[in-house]
Every structure is written in C-alpha cells, then in structure tokens.
Amino acid sequence: MKFFIDTANLEQIKEAQDLGILDGVTTNPSLMAKEGINGKEAILNHYKTICEIVDGDISAEVLSTTYEEMIKEGEELAAIHPNIVVKIPMIKDGVKALKYFSNKGIKTNCTLIFSAGQALLAAKAGATYVSPFLGRLDDISVDGMNLIEEIRIIFDNYMFDTEILAASIRSPMHIINCAKIGADVVTSPLASILNLLKHPLTDSGLAQFVADAKKMG
Ligand code: E4P
C-alpha cells in the first residue's frame, strides 16, 4: 500500500519524506489556503517546491468547475512537473475532463467520491486514482470503510487499472482497515501516520532495555 501525505505544509511533507515511507502528496484548495498560498504564481511555485521534496505522485487540484476551464488549468498544472496528478472533482464536466486527460496520458485523481457509482464512472473515464472520502462519510454516520470495500470489489471484478486512494483519513485505524481491505493508497495527515508508531509495550519494553543496557556498562 502506498502512503501519501494529505497536506500542503512543507515542514510536514519534509518530516514524512525524512521518515522514508512517503510515496506521494495530495493537496486540495482548503489545504493550500491554510498555508496562505495566494494567486496563480504562488500556487504553481508551491507545487513545484513539493515536487522537489518528494519523488512521487503529487495531486494538484483544479479550482474551476467547467470542462473548458478545468482542461486549461489542468494542462498548466501538468506542465509544472511529470509527477503532477491533476485532481478533478466528481461532477459531469469533471468526468469529461478525466477522459480528456486520460487520452492525453496525463495522470488524474478524481476527488470528492462518496459512492461506488461515482468511483465506477471515474474508472470508466480512465482516472488514475479515485479518492473516496472516508472521514467525511463517518462524520455523517455513514460507514466510510464500507465504500472502500465496495469499490475494491467493483474494480477487481473488471480489473480496472484505476487505484483506490483512500482519503479524508482521521485515525491510524482508518489506515489499518484500508490496508486490510486492499486500498492501493492512503492519503493521511502526518499525525495519523505517526500514531501508527505508538504502542505502550514498545515504550515500556524499550525503557527496560535501556535501563538494563546501562547495567552492562
Ligand atoms: C483528499 O484528497 C482530500 O484532500 C482530503 O483527504 C480531505 O480530507 P478532510 O475530510 O479531512 O478535509
């Protein structure tokens, strides 16, 4: 399973990269705005910097919602670096844009996926990734993990190349359950990745080993 980090924060991206487990980065307009990135030039430069830090797929989301504008914007984003993946919302014009980029050999990530039908449509249009949002479904008392299972079954039935990129991760259990189901990728905040490290028996066991090591001189 690939690990992506879901942030536009350069420090957090560097920290995950230094850990040696990072395969890529996802961003969205809210995450970019949170970092105070403003204006077209700043946006393109920020993606360029991320591509210099991480050698893996970097999702850059279009800000427009019409087919023509998404094509124009997506082509500008894709021109930044070969690792840029154009992130397109799951709307009618978005499906057309996925097909356009797929025909051109430009990677895409279809975002805001909340149903198996949406994932199927994105895969038919040739999306490289689909991003089902687990946490946001859990937030409204719908089992997000169930959606990952449904998409896994559908994609396996027809051997779609489209990868399941589990998004809107809220906890290390989301990551573990995605791995059990067979999601191809999880994109997670740094905190949930680091929480995978934690176990009280590891901490107490290590404290004992360190204390005993001192006795050995
Ligand atoms: C997906 O690519 C999105 O950036 C992200 O995972 C959304 O997560 P949120 O629901 O925590 O905002």
Short mmCIF file of C-alpha atoms and ligand atoms in Angstrom, two decimals:
data_model
loop_
_atom_site.label_atom_id
_atom_site.label_comp_id
_atom_site.label_asym_id
_atom_site.label_seq_id
_atom_site.Cartn_x
_atom_site.Cartn_y
_atom_site.Cartn_z
CA MET A 1 0.00 0.00 0.00
CA LYS A 2 1.29 3.44 -0.92
CA PHE A 3 1.43 6.19 1.70
CA PHE A 4 0.63 9.74 0.60
CA ILE A 5 0.53 12.72 2.95
CA ASP A 6 -2.56 14.92 2.78
CA THR A 7 -1.23 18.44 3.34
CA ALA A 8 0.29 21.47 1.63
CA ASN A 9 2.50 22.16 4.67
CA LEU A 10 6.14 21.92 3.56
CA GLU A 11 7.52 21.11 7.04
CA GLN A 12 5.14 18.17 7.44
CA ILE A 13 5.89 16.96 3.91
CA LYS A 14 9.64 17.08 4.69
CA GLU A 15 9.11 15.23 8.01
CA ALA A 16 7.19 12.40 6.29
CA GLN A 17 9.76 12.30 3.49
CA ASP A 18 12.60 12.03 6.03
CA LEU A 19 10.84 9.06 7.62
CA GLY A 20 11.45 7.21 4.34
CA ILE A 21 7.91 5.91 3.86
CA LEU A 22 6.38 8.58 1.64
CA ASP A 23 5.12 7.76 -1.86
CA GLY A 24 3.31 10.97 -2.74
CA VAL A 25 1.32 14.02 -1.67
CA THR A 26 -2.29 15.15 -2.02
CA THR A 27 -3.49 18.71 -1.61
CA ASN A 28 -6.80 20.48 -2.04
CA PRO A 29 -7.83 24.16 -2.19
CA SER A 30 -8.61 24.20 1.55
CA LEU A 31 -5.18 22.79 2.45
CA MET A 32 -3.46 25.29 0.12
CA ALA A 33 -5.45 28.22 1.57
CA LYS A 34 -4.48 27.07 5.09
CA GLU A 35 -0.81 27.60 4.14
CA GLY A 36 -1.60 31.13 2.95
CA ILE A 37 -0.86 30.34 -0.72
CA ASN A 38 -2.47 33.08 -2.80
CA GLY A 39 -2.53 33.75 -6.55
CA LYS A 40 -1.69 31.64 -9.58
CA GLU A 41 2.09 32.12 -9.48
CA ALA A 42 2.32 31.25 -5.78
CA ILE A 43 0.17 28.14 -6.34
CA LEU A 44 2.31 26.87 -9.23
CA ASN A 45 5.52 27.60 -7.28
CA HIS A 46 4.24 25.77 -4.22
CA TYR A 47 3.51 22.64 -6.28
CA LYS A 48 6.97 22.92 -7.85
CA THR A 49 8.56 23.03 -4.39
CA ILE A 50 6.56 19.96 -3.27
CA CYS A 51 7.74 18.10 -6.40
CA GLU A 52 11.33 18.95 -5.46
CA ILE A 53 10.87 17.48 -1.95
CA VAL A 54 9.01 14.27 -2.85
CA ASP A 55 9.71 11.96 -5.78
CA GLY A 56 6.20 10.58 -6.23
CA ASP A 57 2.74 11.48 -7.44
CA ILE A 58 1.66 14.97 -6.32
CA SER A 59 -2.05 15.76 -6.64
CA ALA A 60 -2.80 19.37 -7.63
CA GLU A 61 -6.48 20.28 -7.69
CA VAL A 62 -8.15 22.45 -10.33
CA LEU A 63 -10.04 25.43 -8.92
CA SER A 64 -12.54 25.70 -11.78
CA THR A 65 -15.68 23.64 -12.40
CA THR A 66 -16.38 23.88 -16.14
CA TYR A 67 -14.89 21.46 -18.68
CA GLU A 68 -13.02 24.13 -20.69
CA GLU A 69 -11.56 25.81 -17.62
CA MET A 70 -10.57 22.51 -15.99
CA ILE A 71 -8.73 21.47 -19.18
CA LYS A 72 -6.84 24.78 -19.34
CA GLU A 73 -5.99 24.74 -15.65
CA GLY A 74 -5.11 21.02 -15.61
CA GLU A 75 -2.72 21.42 -18.54
CA GLU A 76 -0.95 24.27 -16.75
CA LEU A 77 -0.67 22.17 -13.60
CA ALA A 78 0.58 19.10 -15.50
CA ALA A 79 3.26 21.23 -17.17
CA ILE A 80 4.86 22.01 -13.77
CA HIS A 81 6.42 18.55 -13.36
CA PRO A 82 5.93 15.00 -14.72
CA ASN A 83 4.82 13.83 -11.23
CA ILE A 84 1.85 16.19 -11.08
CA VAL A 85 -1.52 14.42 -10.95
CA VAL A 86 -4.44 16.66 -11.96
CA LYS A 87 -7.13 16.46 -9.31
CA ILE A 88 -10.64 16.80 -10.74
CA PRO A 89 -13.96 16.95 -8.87
CA MET A 90 -16.62 14.25 -9.42
CA ILE A 91 -19.06 16.29 -11.49
CA LYS A 92 -20.34 15.81 -15.06
CA ASP A 93 -17.77 18.16 -16.59
CA GLY A 94 -15.15 16.51 -14.38
CA VAL A 95 -15.86 13.08 -15.89
CA LYS A 96 -15.36 14.57 -19.38
CA ALA A 97 -12.12 16.18 -18.21
CA LEU A 98 -10.91 12.83 -16.76
CA LYS A 99 -11.43 11.24 -20.19
CA TYR A 100 -9.62 14.11 -21.91
CA PHE A 101 -6.56 13.85 -19.65
CA SER A 102 -6.60 10.04 -19.79
CA ASN A 103 -6.45 10.20 -23.61
CA LYS A 104 -3.50 12.60 -23.33
CA GLY A 105 -1.61 10.33 -20.89
CA ILE A 106 -1.89 12.88 -18.05
CA LYS A 107 -2.50 11.35 -14.61
CA THR A 108 -5.70 12.26 -12.76
CA ASN A 109 -7.19 11.93 -9.30
CA CYS A 110 -10.98 12.10 -9.14
CA THR A 111 -11.85 13.76 -5.85
CA LEU A 112 -14.98 14.06 -3.68
CA ILE A 113 -16.04 10.45 -4.24
CA PHE A 114 -18.84 9.43 -1.87
CA SER A 115 -20.47 6.48 -3.68
CA ALA A 116 -19.47 3.33 -5.56
CA GLY A 117 -21.31 4.61 -8.65
CA GLN A 118 -19.15 7.73 -8.73
CA ALA A 119 -15.99 5.60 -8.45
CA LEU A 120 -17.19 3.35 -11.29
CA LEU A 121 -17.84 6.34 -13.55
CA ALA A 122 -14.41 7.83 -12.80
CA ALA A 123 -12.73 4.50 -13.55
CA LYS A 124 -14.65 4.20 -16.84
CA ALA A 125 -13.40 7.68 -17.76
CA GLY A 126 -9.82 6.49 -17.16
CA ALA A 127 -8.98 8.16 -13.85
CA THR A 128 -5.58 7.16 -12.46
CA TYR A 129 -6.90 7.45 -8.89
CA VAL A 130 -10.30 7.78 -7.23
CA SER A 131 -10.46 9.46 -3.83
CA PRO A 132 -13.28 8.17 -1.62
CA PHE A 133 -13.58 10.43 1.47
CA LEU A 134 -13.82 8.07 4.47
CA GLY A 135 -13.82 10.55 7.33
CA ARG A 136 -16.48 12.82 5.86
CA LEU A 137 -18.82 9.81 5.49
CA ASP A 138 -18.08 8.68 9.06
CA ASP A 139 -18.83 12.27 10.15
CA ILE A 140 -22.42 11.87 8.91
CA SER A 141 -22.87 8.36 10.39
CA VAL A 142 -22.26 6.51 7.12
CA ASP A 143 -19.63 3.74 7.18
CA GLY A 144 -16.83 5.10 5.01
CA MET A 145 -14.90 1.83 5.14
CA ASN A 146 -17.84 0.05 3.53
CA LEU A 147 -17.42 2.31 0.50
CA ILE A 148 -13.75 1.29 0.16
CA GLU A 149 -14.85 -2.37 0.22
CA GLU A 150 -17.49 -1.80 -2.47
CA ILE A 151 -15.06 0.00 -4.77
CA ARG A 152 -12.42 -2.74 -4.24
CA ILE A 153 -14.92 -5.42 -5.33
CA ILE A 154 -16.03 -3.46 -8.42
CA PHE A 155 -12.51 -2.58 -9.57
CA ASP A 156 -11.35 -6.20 -9.05
CA ASN A 157 -14.39 -7.59 -10.93
CA TYR A 158 -13.36 -5.72 -14.07
CA MET A 159 -9.62 -5.36 -13.46
CA PHE A 160 -9.75 -1.56 -13.68
CA ASP A 161 -6.28 -0.01 -13.53
CA THR A 162 -7.69 2.90 -11.50
CA GLU A 163 -6.19 2.95 -8.00
CA ILE A 164 -8.24 3.43 -4.83
CA LEU A 165 -6.76 6.38 -2.95
CA ALA A 166 -8.48 6.36 0.45
CA ALA A 167 -8.83 9.98 1.58
CA SER A 168 -10.22 12.03 4.46
CA ILE A 169 -8.34 9.81 6.91
CA ARG A 170 -8.92 10.68 10.57
CA SER A 171 -7.06 7.99 12.52
CA PRO A 172 -4.49 5.19 12.38
CA MET A 173 -7.38 2.66 12.45
CA HIS A 174 -8.58 4.09 9.13
CA ILE A 175 -5.12 3.34 7.68
CA ILE A 176 -5.03 -0.20 9.11
CA ASN A 177 -8.55 -1.02 7.90
CA CYS A 178 -7.75 0.35 4.43
CA ALA A 179 -4.71 -1.93 4.33
CA LYS A 180 -6.88 -4.93 5.33
CA ILE A 181 -9.37 -4.19 2.53
CA GLY A 182 -6.65 -3.59 -0.03
CA ALA A 183 -6.87 0.13 -0.82
CA ASP A 184 -3.98 0.91 -3.17
CA VAL A 185 -3.10 4.18 -1.43
CA VAL A 186 -3.99 6.04 1.75
CA THR A 187 -3.54 9.78 1.96
CA SER A 188 -3.31 10.84 5.56
CA PRO A 189 -2.44 13.74 7.81
CA LEU A 190 1.04 13.36 9.33
CA ALA A 191 -0.42 12.78 12.83
CA SER A 192 -2.26 9.59 11.82
CA ILE A 193 0.86 8.21 10.13
CA LEU A 194 2.95 8.92 13.24
CA ASN A 195 0.27 7.41 15.51
CA LEU A 196 0.88 4.06 13.76
CA LEU A 197 4.24 4.05 15.59
CA LYS A 198 2.75 4.10 19.04
CA HIS A 199 2.42 1.19 21.46
CA PRO A 200 2.80 1.41 25.26
CA LEU A 201 4.50 -2.02 25.38
CA THR A 202 7.13 -0.77 22.92
CA ASP A 203 7.78 2.25 25.17
CA SER A 204 7.96 0.26 28.43
CA GLY A 205 9.97 -2.52 26.75
CA LEU A 206 12.49 -0.04 25.40
CA ALA A 207 12.77 1.74 28.78
CA GLN A 208 13.63 -1.63 30.37
CA PHE A 209 16.19 -2.47 27.67
CA VAL A 210 17.84 0.96 28.05
CA ALA A 211 17.99 0.54 31.87
CA ASP A 212 19.43 -2.97 31.57
CA ALA A 213 21.93 -1.84 28.93
CA LYS A 214 23.36 0.63 31.47
CA LYS A 215 23.94 -2.25 33.93
CA MET A 216 26.11 -3.95 31.31
CA GLY A 217 28.40 -0.90 31.29
C1 E4P B 1 -8.35 14.24 -0.40
O1 E4P B 1 -7.53 14.20 -1.29
C2 E4P B 1 -8.60 15.40 0.45
O2 E4P B 1 -7.53 16.29 0.35
C3 E4P B 1 -8.71 15.08 1.91
O3 E4P B 1 -8.34 13.76 2.21
C4 E4P B 1 -9.91 15.61 2.57
O4 E4P B 1 -9.84 15.31 3.93
P1 E4P B 1 -10.74 16.03 5.03
O5 E4P B 1 -12.10 15.42 5.01
O6 E4P B 1 -10.02 15.75 6.33
O7 E4P B 1 -10.77 17.50 4.68
#
